[in-house]
Each structure stands twice: as structure tokens, then as C-alpha cells.
Short mmCIF file of C-alpha atoms in Angstrom, two decimals:
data_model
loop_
_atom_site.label_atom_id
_atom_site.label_comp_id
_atom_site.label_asym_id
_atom_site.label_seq_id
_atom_site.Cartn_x
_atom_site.Cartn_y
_atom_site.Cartn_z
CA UNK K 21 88.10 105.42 72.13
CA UNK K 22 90.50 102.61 73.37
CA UNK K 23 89.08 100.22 75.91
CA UNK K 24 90.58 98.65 79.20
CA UNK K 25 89.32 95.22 79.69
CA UNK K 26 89.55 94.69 83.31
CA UNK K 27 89.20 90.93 84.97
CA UNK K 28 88.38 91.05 88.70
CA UNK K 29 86.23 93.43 90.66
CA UNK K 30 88.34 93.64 94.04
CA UNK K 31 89.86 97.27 95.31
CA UNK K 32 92.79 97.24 92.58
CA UNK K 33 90.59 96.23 89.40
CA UNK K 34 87.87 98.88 90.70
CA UNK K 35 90.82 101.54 90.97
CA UNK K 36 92.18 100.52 87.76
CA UNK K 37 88.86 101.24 85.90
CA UNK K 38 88.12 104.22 87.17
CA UNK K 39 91.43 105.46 86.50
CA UNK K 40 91.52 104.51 82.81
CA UNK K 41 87.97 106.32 82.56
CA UNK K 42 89.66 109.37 84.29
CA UNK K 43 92.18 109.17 80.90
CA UNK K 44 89.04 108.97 78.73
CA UNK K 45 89.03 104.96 77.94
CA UNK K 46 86.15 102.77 77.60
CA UNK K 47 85.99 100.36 80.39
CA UNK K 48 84.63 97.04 81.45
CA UNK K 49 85.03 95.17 84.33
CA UNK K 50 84.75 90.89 84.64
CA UNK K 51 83.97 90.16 88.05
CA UNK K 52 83.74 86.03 88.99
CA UNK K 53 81.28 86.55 91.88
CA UNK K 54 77.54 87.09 91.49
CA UNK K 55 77.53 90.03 94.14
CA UNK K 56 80.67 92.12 95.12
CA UNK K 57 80.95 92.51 99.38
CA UNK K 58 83.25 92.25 101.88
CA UNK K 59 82.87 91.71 104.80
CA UNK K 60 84.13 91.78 108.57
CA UNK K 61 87.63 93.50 107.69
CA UNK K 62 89.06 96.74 108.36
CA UNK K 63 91.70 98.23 105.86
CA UNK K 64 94.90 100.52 106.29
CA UNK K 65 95.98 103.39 103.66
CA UNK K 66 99.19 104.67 104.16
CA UNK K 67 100.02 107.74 102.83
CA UNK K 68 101.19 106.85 99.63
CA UNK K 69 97.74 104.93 98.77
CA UNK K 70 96.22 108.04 99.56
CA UNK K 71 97.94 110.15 97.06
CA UNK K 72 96.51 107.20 94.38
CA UNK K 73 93.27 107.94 95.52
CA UNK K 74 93.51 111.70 95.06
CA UNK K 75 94.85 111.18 91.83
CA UNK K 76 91.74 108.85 91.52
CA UNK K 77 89.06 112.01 92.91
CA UNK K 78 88.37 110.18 95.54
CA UNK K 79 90.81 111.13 98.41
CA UNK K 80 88.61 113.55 100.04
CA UNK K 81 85.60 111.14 99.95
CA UNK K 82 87.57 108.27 101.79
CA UNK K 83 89.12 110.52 104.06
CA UNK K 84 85.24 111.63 105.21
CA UNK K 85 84.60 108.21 105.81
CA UNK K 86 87.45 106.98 107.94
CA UNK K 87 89.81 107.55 110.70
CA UNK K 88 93.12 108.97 110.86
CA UNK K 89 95.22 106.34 113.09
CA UNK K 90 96.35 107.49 116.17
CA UNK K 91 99.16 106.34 118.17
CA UNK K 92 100.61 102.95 117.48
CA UNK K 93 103.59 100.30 118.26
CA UNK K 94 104.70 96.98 119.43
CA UNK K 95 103.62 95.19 123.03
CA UNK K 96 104.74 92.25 124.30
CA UNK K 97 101.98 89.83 125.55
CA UNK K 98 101.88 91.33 128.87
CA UNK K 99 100.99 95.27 127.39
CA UNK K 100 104.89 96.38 128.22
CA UNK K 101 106.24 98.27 125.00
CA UNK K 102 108.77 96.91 122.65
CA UNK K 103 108.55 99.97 120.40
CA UNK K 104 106.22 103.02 119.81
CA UNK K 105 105.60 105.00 116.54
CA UNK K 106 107.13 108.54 116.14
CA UNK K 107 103.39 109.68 115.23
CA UNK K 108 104.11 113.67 114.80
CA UNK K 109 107.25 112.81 112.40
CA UNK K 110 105.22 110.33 110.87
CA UNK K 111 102.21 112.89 110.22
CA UNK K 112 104.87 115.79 109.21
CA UNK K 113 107.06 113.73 106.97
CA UNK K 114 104.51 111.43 105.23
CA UNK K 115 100.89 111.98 106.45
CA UNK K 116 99.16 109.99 108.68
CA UNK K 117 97.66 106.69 107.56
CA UNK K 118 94.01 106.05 107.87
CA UNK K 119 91.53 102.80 108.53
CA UNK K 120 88.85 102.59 106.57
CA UNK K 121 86.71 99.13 106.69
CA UNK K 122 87.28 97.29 102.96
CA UNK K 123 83.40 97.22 102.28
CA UNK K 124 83.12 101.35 102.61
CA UNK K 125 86.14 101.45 100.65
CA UNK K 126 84.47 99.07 97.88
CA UNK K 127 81.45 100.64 98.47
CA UNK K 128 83.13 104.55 97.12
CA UNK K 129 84.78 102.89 94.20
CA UNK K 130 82.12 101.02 92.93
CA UNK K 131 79.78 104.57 92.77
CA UNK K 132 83.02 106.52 91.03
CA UNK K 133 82.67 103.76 87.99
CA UNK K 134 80.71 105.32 84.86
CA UNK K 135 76.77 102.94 84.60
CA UNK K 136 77.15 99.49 83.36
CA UNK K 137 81.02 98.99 83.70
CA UNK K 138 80.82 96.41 86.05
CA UNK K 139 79.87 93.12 85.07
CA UNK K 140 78.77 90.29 87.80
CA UNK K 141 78.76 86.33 87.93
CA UNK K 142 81.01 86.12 84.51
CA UNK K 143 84.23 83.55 84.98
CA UNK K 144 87.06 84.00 82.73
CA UNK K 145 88.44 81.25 81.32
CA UNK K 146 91.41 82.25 78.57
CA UNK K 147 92.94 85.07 77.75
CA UNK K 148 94.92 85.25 74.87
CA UNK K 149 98.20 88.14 73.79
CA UNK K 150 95.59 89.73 71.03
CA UNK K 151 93.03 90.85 73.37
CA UNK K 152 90.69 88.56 73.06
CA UNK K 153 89.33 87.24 76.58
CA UNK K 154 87.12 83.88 76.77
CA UNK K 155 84.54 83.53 79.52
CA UNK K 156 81.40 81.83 80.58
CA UNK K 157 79.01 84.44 78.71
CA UNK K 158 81.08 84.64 75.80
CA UNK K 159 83.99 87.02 74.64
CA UNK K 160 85.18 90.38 74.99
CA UNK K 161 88.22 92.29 73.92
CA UNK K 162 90.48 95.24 74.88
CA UNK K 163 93.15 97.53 74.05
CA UNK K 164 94.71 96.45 77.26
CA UNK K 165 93.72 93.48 79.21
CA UNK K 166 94.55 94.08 82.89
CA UNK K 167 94.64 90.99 85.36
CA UNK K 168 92.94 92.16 88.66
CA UNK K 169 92.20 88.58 89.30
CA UNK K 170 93.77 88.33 92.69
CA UNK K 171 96.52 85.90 94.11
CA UNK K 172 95.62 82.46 91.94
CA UNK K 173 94.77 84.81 88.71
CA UNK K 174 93.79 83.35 85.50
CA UNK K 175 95.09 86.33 83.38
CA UNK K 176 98.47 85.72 85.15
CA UNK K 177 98.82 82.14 83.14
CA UNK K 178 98.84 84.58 79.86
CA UNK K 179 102.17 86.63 80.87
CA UNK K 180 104.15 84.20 83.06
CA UNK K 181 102.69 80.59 82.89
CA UNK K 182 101.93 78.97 85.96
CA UNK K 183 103.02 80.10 89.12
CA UNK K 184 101.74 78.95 92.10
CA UNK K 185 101.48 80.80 95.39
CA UNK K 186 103.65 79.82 98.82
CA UNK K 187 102.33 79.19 102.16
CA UNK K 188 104.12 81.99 104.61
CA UNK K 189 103.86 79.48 107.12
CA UNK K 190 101.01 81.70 109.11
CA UNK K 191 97.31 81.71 109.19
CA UNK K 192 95.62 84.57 109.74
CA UNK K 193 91.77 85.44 111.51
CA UNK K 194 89.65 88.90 110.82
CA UNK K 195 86.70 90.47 112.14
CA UNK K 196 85.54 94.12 113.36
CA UNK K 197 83.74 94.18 116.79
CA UNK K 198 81.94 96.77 118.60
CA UNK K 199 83.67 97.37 121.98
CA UNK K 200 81.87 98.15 125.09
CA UNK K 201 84.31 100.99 126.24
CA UNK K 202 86.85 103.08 123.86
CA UNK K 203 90.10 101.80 122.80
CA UNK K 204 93.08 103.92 123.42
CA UNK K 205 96.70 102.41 122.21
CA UNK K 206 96.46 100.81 119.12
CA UNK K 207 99.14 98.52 117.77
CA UNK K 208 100.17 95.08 117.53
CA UNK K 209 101.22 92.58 120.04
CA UNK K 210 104.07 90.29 119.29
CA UNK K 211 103.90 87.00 121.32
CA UNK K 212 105.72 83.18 120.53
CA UNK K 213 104.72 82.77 117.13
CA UNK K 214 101.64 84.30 117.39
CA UNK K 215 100.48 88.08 117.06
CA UNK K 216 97.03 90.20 117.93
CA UNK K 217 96.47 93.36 116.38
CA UNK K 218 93.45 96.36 116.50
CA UNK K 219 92.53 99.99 115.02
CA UNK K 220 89.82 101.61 115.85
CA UNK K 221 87.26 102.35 112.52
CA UNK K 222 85.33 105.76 112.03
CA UNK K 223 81.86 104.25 113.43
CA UNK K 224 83.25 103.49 116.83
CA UNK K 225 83.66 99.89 115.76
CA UNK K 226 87.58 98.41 116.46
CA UNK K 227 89.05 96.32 114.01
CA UNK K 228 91.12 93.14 114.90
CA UNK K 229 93.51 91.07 113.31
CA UNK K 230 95.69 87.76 114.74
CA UNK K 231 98.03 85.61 113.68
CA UNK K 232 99.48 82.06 114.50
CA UNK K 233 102.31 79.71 112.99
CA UNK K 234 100.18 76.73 111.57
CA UNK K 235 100.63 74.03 109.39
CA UNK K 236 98.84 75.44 105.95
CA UNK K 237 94.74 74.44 105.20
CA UNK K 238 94.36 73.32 109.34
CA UNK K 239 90.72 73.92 109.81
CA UNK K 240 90.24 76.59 113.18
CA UNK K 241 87.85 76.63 115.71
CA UNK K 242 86.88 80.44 115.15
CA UNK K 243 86.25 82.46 118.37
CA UNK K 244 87.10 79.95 120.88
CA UNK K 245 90.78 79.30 119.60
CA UNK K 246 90.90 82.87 119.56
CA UNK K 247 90.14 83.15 122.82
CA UNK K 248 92.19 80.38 123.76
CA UNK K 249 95.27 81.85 122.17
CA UNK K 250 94.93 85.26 123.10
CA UNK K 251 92.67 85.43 125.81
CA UNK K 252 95.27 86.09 128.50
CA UNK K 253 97.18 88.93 126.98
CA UNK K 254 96.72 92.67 128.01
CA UNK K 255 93.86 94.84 128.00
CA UNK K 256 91.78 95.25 126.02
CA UNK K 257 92.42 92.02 123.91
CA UNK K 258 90.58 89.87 126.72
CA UNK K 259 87.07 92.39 126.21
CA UNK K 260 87.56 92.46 122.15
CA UNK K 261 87.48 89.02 122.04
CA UNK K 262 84.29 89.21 124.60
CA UNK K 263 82.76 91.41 122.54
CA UNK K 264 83.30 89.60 119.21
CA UNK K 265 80.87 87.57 117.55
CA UNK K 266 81.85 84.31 116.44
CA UNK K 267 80.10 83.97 112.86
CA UNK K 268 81.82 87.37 111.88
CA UNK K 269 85.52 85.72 112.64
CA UNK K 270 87.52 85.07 109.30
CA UNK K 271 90.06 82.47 108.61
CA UNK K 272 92.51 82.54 106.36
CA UNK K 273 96.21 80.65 105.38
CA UNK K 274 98.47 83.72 104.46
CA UNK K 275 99.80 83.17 101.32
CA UNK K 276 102.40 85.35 99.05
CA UNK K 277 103.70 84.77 95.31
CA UNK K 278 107.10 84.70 94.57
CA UNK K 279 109.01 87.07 92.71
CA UNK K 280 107.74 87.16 88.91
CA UNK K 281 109.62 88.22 85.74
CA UNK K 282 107.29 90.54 84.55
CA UNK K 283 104.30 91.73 84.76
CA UNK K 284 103.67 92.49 81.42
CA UNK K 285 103.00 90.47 78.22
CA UNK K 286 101.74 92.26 74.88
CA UNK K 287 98.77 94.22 76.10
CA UNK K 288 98.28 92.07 79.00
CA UNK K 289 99.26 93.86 82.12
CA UNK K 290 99.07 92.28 86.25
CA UNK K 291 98.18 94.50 88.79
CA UNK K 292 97.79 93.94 93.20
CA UNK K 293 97.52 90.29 94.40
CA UNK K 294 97.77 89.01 90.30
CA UNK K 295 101.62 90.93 90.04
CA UNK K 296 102.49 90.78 93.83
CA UNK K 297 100.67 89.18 96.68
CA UNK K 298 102.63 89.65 99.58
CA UNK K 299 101.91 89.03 103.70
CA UNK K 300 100.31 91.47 105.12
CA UNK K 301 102.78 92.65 107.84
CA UNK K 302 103.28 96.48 105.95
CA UNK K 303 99.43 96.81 105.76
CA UNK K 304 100.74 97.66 101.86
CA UNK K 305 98.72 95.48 99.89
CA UNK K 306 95.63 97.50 98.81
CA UNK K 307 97.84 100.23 99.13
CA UNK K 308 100.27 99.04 96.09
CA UNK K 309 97.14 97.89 94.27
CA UNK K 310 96.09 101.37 94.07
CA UNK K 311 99.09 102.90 93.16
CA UNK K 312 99.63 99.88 90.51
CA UNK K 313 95.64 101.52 89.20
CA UNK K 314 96.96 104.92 88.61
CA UNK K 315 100.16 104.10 86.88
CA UNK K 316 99.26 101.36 84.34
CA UNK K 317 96.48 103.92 83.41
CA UNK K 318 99.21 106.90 82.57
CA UNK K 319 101.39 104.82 80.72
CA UNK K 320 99.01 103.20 78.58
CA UNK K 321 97.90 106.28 77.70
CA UNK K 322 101.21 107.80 77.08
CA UNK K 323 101.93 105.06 75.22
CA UNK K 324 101.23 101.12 73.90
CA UNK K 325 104.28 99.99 75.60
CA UNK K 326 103.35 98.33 78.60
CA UNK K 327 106.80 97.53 79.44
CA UNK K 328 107.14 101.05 81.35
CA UNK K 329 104.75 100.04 83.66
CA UNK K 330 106.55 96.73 84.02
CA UNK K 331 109.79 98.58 84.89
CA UNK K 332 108.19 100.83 87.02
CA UNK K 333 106.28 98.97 89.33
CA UNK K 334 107.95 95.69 89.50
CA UNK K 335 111.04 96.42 91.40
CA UNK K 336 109.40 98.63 93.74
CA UNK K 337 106.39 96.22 94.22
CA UNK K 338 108.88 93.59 94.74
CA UNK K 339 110.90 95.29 97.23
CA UNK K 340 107.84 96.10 99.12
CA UNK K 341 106.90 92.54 99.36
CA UNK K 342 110.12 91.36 100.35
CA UNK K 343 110.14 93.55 103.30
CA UNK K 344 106.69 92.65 104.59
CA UNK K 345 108.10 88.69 104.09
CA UNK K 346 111.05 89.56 106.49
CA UNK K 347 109.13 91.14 108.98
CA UNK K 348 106.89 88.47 109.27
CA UNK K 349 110.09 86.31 109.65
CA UNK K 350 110.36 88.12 112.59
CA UNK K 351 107.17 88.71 113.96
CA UNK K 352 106.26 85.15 114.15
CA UNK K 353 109.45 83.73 115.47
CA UNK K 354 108.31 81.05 118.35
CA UNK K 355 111.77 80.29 120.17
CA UNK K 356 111.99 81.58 123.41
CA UNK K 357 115.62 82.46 123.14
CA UNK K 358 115.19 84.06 119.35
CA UNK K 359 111.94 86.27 121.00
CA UNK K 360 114.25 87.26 123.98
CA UNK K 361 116.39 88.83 121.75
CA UNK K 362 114.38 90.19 118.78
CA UNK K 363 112.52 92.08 121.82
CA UNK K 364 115.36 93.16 122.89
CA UNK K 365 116.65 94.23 119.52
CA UNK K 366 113.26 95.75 119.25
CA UNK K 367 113.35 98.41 122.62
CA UNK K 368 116.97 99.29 121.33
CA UNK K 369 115.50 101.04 118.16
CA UNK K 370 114.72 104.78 118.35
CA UNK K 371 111.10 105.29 116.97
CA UNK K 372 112.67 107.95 114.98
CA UNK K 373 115.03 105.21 112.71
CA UNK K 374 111.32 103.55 112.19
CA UNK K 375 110.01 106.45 110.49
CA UNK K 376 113.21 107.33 108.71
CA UNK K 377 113.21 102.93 107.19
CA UNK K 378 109.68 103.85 106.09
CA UNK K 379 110.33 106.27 103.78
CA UNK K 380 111.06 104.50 100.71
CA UNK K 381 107.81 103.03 100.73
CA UNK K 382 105.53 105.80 101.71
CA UNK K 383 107.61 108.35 99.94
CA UNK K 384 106.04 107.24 96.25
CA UNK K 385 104.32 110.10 94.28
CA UNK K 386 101.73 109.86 91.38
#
């Protein structure tokens, strides 16, 4: 029986092993942290991560446990609409996406993996073209080594040498609160520079997400610059941010990896945030993470070539992450003259040419 040797125990490198068991490999997963959680985040699956998670067995269990988003778009700061979603296109064309929070999500994938795959509180510290994978408890080998290891990956030093992440010139704050009256419109908000975003998740809870131009690794004050920022804006943002408690408020820089040459070396293969962190601005990257899962598992079956999941994924991956890099461009633009107009350019834009630009990324199959 070949064996996957998977390093990191996030979404993709959960996927990944569960998908190379589905083929009939050995696995065994390297995870750095002592306990896998997360926490405070909600998590969007477009259509085509869905299809990776049927292909996984697990669509119809997700889909039990989340929410099927409803209607969405663009506001300006004041609640008046830049641009609304084509939502019944978008459902007959593609499927609707759903929001599921991350630690449900984690939760599902860790129960799919066969007993004793997963392996806590191990760091990995070489990995080398044969196979052969160094860490703090000792060694292990594999057929096929797969780098799960997230944006500053370890295993990524093995097939490309160092490459370091950029700063996307954004930072970013999380957490999930539980409103005191439903939520209807969901969406973003574009502002000067700044954005505020919420879905609603299956338990009644509502998701938010914000964004601000910031020098990178500026510490933030949590819920009160929140509130600060984004306290004035339209209903309901104002009685989220009431409702939301301040030790469950994330903060993170948004960063994103260049473009790499491969993401293949020998049996070493890169999957999600190791091949191609991007922003988050497409909501696509747990989504290309799982897809990434169930295609390195098929062609290293079909074959020892890894190369064809290089050529595969790369330029699609790439392409993906390009796009969510412009519209971030975009989104956070601060200039009141270069706002004026992108809203403009924005209201101009029939919903149904929004559905129509999303196609090559949600069209993807198994």
C-alpha cells in the first residue's frame, strides 16, 4: 500500500488525507500544534469547493450543517447599493454557495480520517526529494510528501527554495457574534480604504469580517477600533459590533505569496496556502485547497508523475489568486476621487455580467 505523508493539519491537509485514503493509500498526517481548533471565523464554499467535498463523501454532511447564502452585494457606507448579486442565475448556473463556521468544517473532516492518522504537537524540520521527512519526534517517510503547511511552509523550501510572503497592504479582523434581531441583506460594504462584511451561520450566529489599509505588523485595539472605524455605517453594522465580544475579535496582516514555478518537486507536492496563498477577497481560499485535496490524490494514483498535478492546478490556482489581488486593489482604494468613480463604475455593471465573470472559477469539476 503506498503512503501519503501529509505535513499540516489545516482544512486542505485534512482534505488531502482523506482523499488519498478514499484511493486506498496509507496516510499520516504532521500537525505543528498540540490541539487542532479554530476559532471565531466563519467560512464560504462556493460551488466548486462543494463538488470537492462530494467527491470527498462529505458534501451532504456539510451541507446539513450550514447555510445556503442568501442574497448578497456591495453597499456604500451609508447602506445605498453599488451592486447586487443575480442570486437565482447564480443558484441555476453554479449552485449556491454556503457558510459554514471553519471549526464545524474542521470538526467533519477530522471524524472522516481513518483512527490514528493524525498526529499532534510534531514540528517538521527537513524534508528531503527521497521521502524522507525530519521532525521533532523523529522521521517518517512517504510515497508522496504533500506540503499542507500553510502560507510560511517548511515543505515549500524543498520544491522552490525560499520564498517569502508579501504584505497586501491590508489587515484584516474576524469574529462571529450572536445578533439580537435577524440579519436580512448580507454583503459587503466598500468604504475609503476600509471594508465591513457579514453572513449569517446555520446556528443563528452572523459572521463578520473588516478590513483597513495599514501599515503591515501595527498592533490594533480590537473592538474599540472596530467600532471606531465602522461604527457609523448602516444598519446593522452599528448592533453587530454592539453585540460582539471583544476577546473573540481576530487580527490579522493579510498576506499573499507570489506566483511560484511549480508546485511540484520529485514526490514532494504543495497544496492551499503552501502552493497559493492569496487575499481573501473571492472567499476562494479553502475552496482551492479542497479542490487542490482531490486532484493531487487522482493523479498520484494514476500515476508517479506529480507534474500533472503541477500543470493542472497551478495556472488555474494562479489565476484565481490574481483576481482576488485585483479586487482587493479595488476594494481598498482610499482616494476620494478614485472611490467616486470605482462606485460609479460599480452601479453601471448588470448583476448578470457578475455571474457570467464568475464562471471560470466556479465552473471547475472533479
Amino acid at each position: 500500500m503506498p503512503k501519503a505523508l501529509i505535513i499540516g493539519g489545516g482544512i486542505g491537509g485534512l482534505a488531502t488525507a482523506i482523499a488519498f485514503d478514499r484511493q486506498g493509500w496509507e496516510v499520516e498526517v504532521l500537525e505543528k500544534a498540540a490541539a487542532i481548533k479554530e476559532v471565531g471565523a466563519g467560512l464560504s464554499l462556493w460551488p466548486n469547493a462543494i463538488r470537492a467535498l462530494d467527491a470527498l463523501g462529505l458534501g451532504e454532511r456539510v451541507r446539513a450543517r450550514a447555510i445556503e447564502e442568501g442574497s448578497a452585494g456591495i453597499r456604500n457606507s451609508r447602506g445605498a447599493w453599488l451592486s447586487r448579486a443575480d442570486t437565482e442565475t447564480m443558484r441555476a448556473r453554479y449552485g449556491n454557495p454556503i457558510m459554514i463556521h471553519r471549526a464545524d468544517l474542521l470538526d467533519m473532516l477530522r471524524a472522516a480520517l481513518p483512527h490514528n492518522t493524525l498526529r499532534t504537537g510534531i514540528t517538521v524540520t527537513e524534508v528531503r526529494p527521497d521521502g524522507t521527512v525530519t521532525h521533532s519526534r523523529g522521521t517518517s517517510t512517504g510515497d508522496v510528501i504533500v506540503g499542507a503547511d500553510g502560507i510560511h511552509s517548511i515543505v515549500r523550501r524543498a520544491v522552490c527554495g525560499v520564498v517569502e510572503p508579501r504584505y497586501s497592504g491590508y489587515t484584516a479582523w474576524r469574529v462571529v457574534v450572536s445578533p439580537t434581531a435577524p440579519v436580512g441583506d448580507l454583503g459587503e460594504t466598500w468604504g475609503r480604504g476600509e471594508r465591513f462584511g457579514y453572513a449569517g451561520l446555520a446556528d443563528g450566529r452572523v459572521y463578520c469580517f473588516a478590513t483597513a489599509n495599514a501599515p503591515a505588523g501595527i498592533a490594533s485595539e480590537g473592538l474599540a477600533e472596530l467600532r471606531r472605524r465602522f461604527g457609523t455605517w448602516h444598519d446593522p453594522i452599528p448592533s453587530l459590533l454592539a453585540a460582539a465580544d471583544d476577546a473573540a475579535v481576530l487580527h490579522n496582516d493579510i498576506y499573499e505569496l507570489p506566483a511560484l514555478t511549480t508546485y511540484v518537486a520529485g514526490r514532494i507536492a504543495l497544496i492551499g496556502d503552501a502552493a497559493h496563498a492569496m487575499t481573501p477577497n473571492l472567499g476562494q481560499g479553502a475552496c482551492q485547497a479542497l479542490e487542490d485535496a482531490v486532484v493531487l490524490a487522482r493523479v498520484a494514483t494514476a500515476d508517479k508523475d506529480l507534474t500533472r498535478y503541477d500543470a493542472e492546478r497551478r495556472p488555474r490556482t494562479q489565476m484565481i489568486a490574481a483576481r482576488s489581488g485585483k479586487i482587493g486593489s479595488v476594494a481598498q482604494l482610499a482616494s476620494a476621487p478614485a472611490v467616486f468613480i470605482r462606485n460609479a463604475v460599480l452601479r453601471l455593471i448588470p448583476s448578470s455580467a457578475q455571474s457570467k465573470a464568475l464562471g471560470p472559477v466556479l465552473d471547475w469539476e472533479c
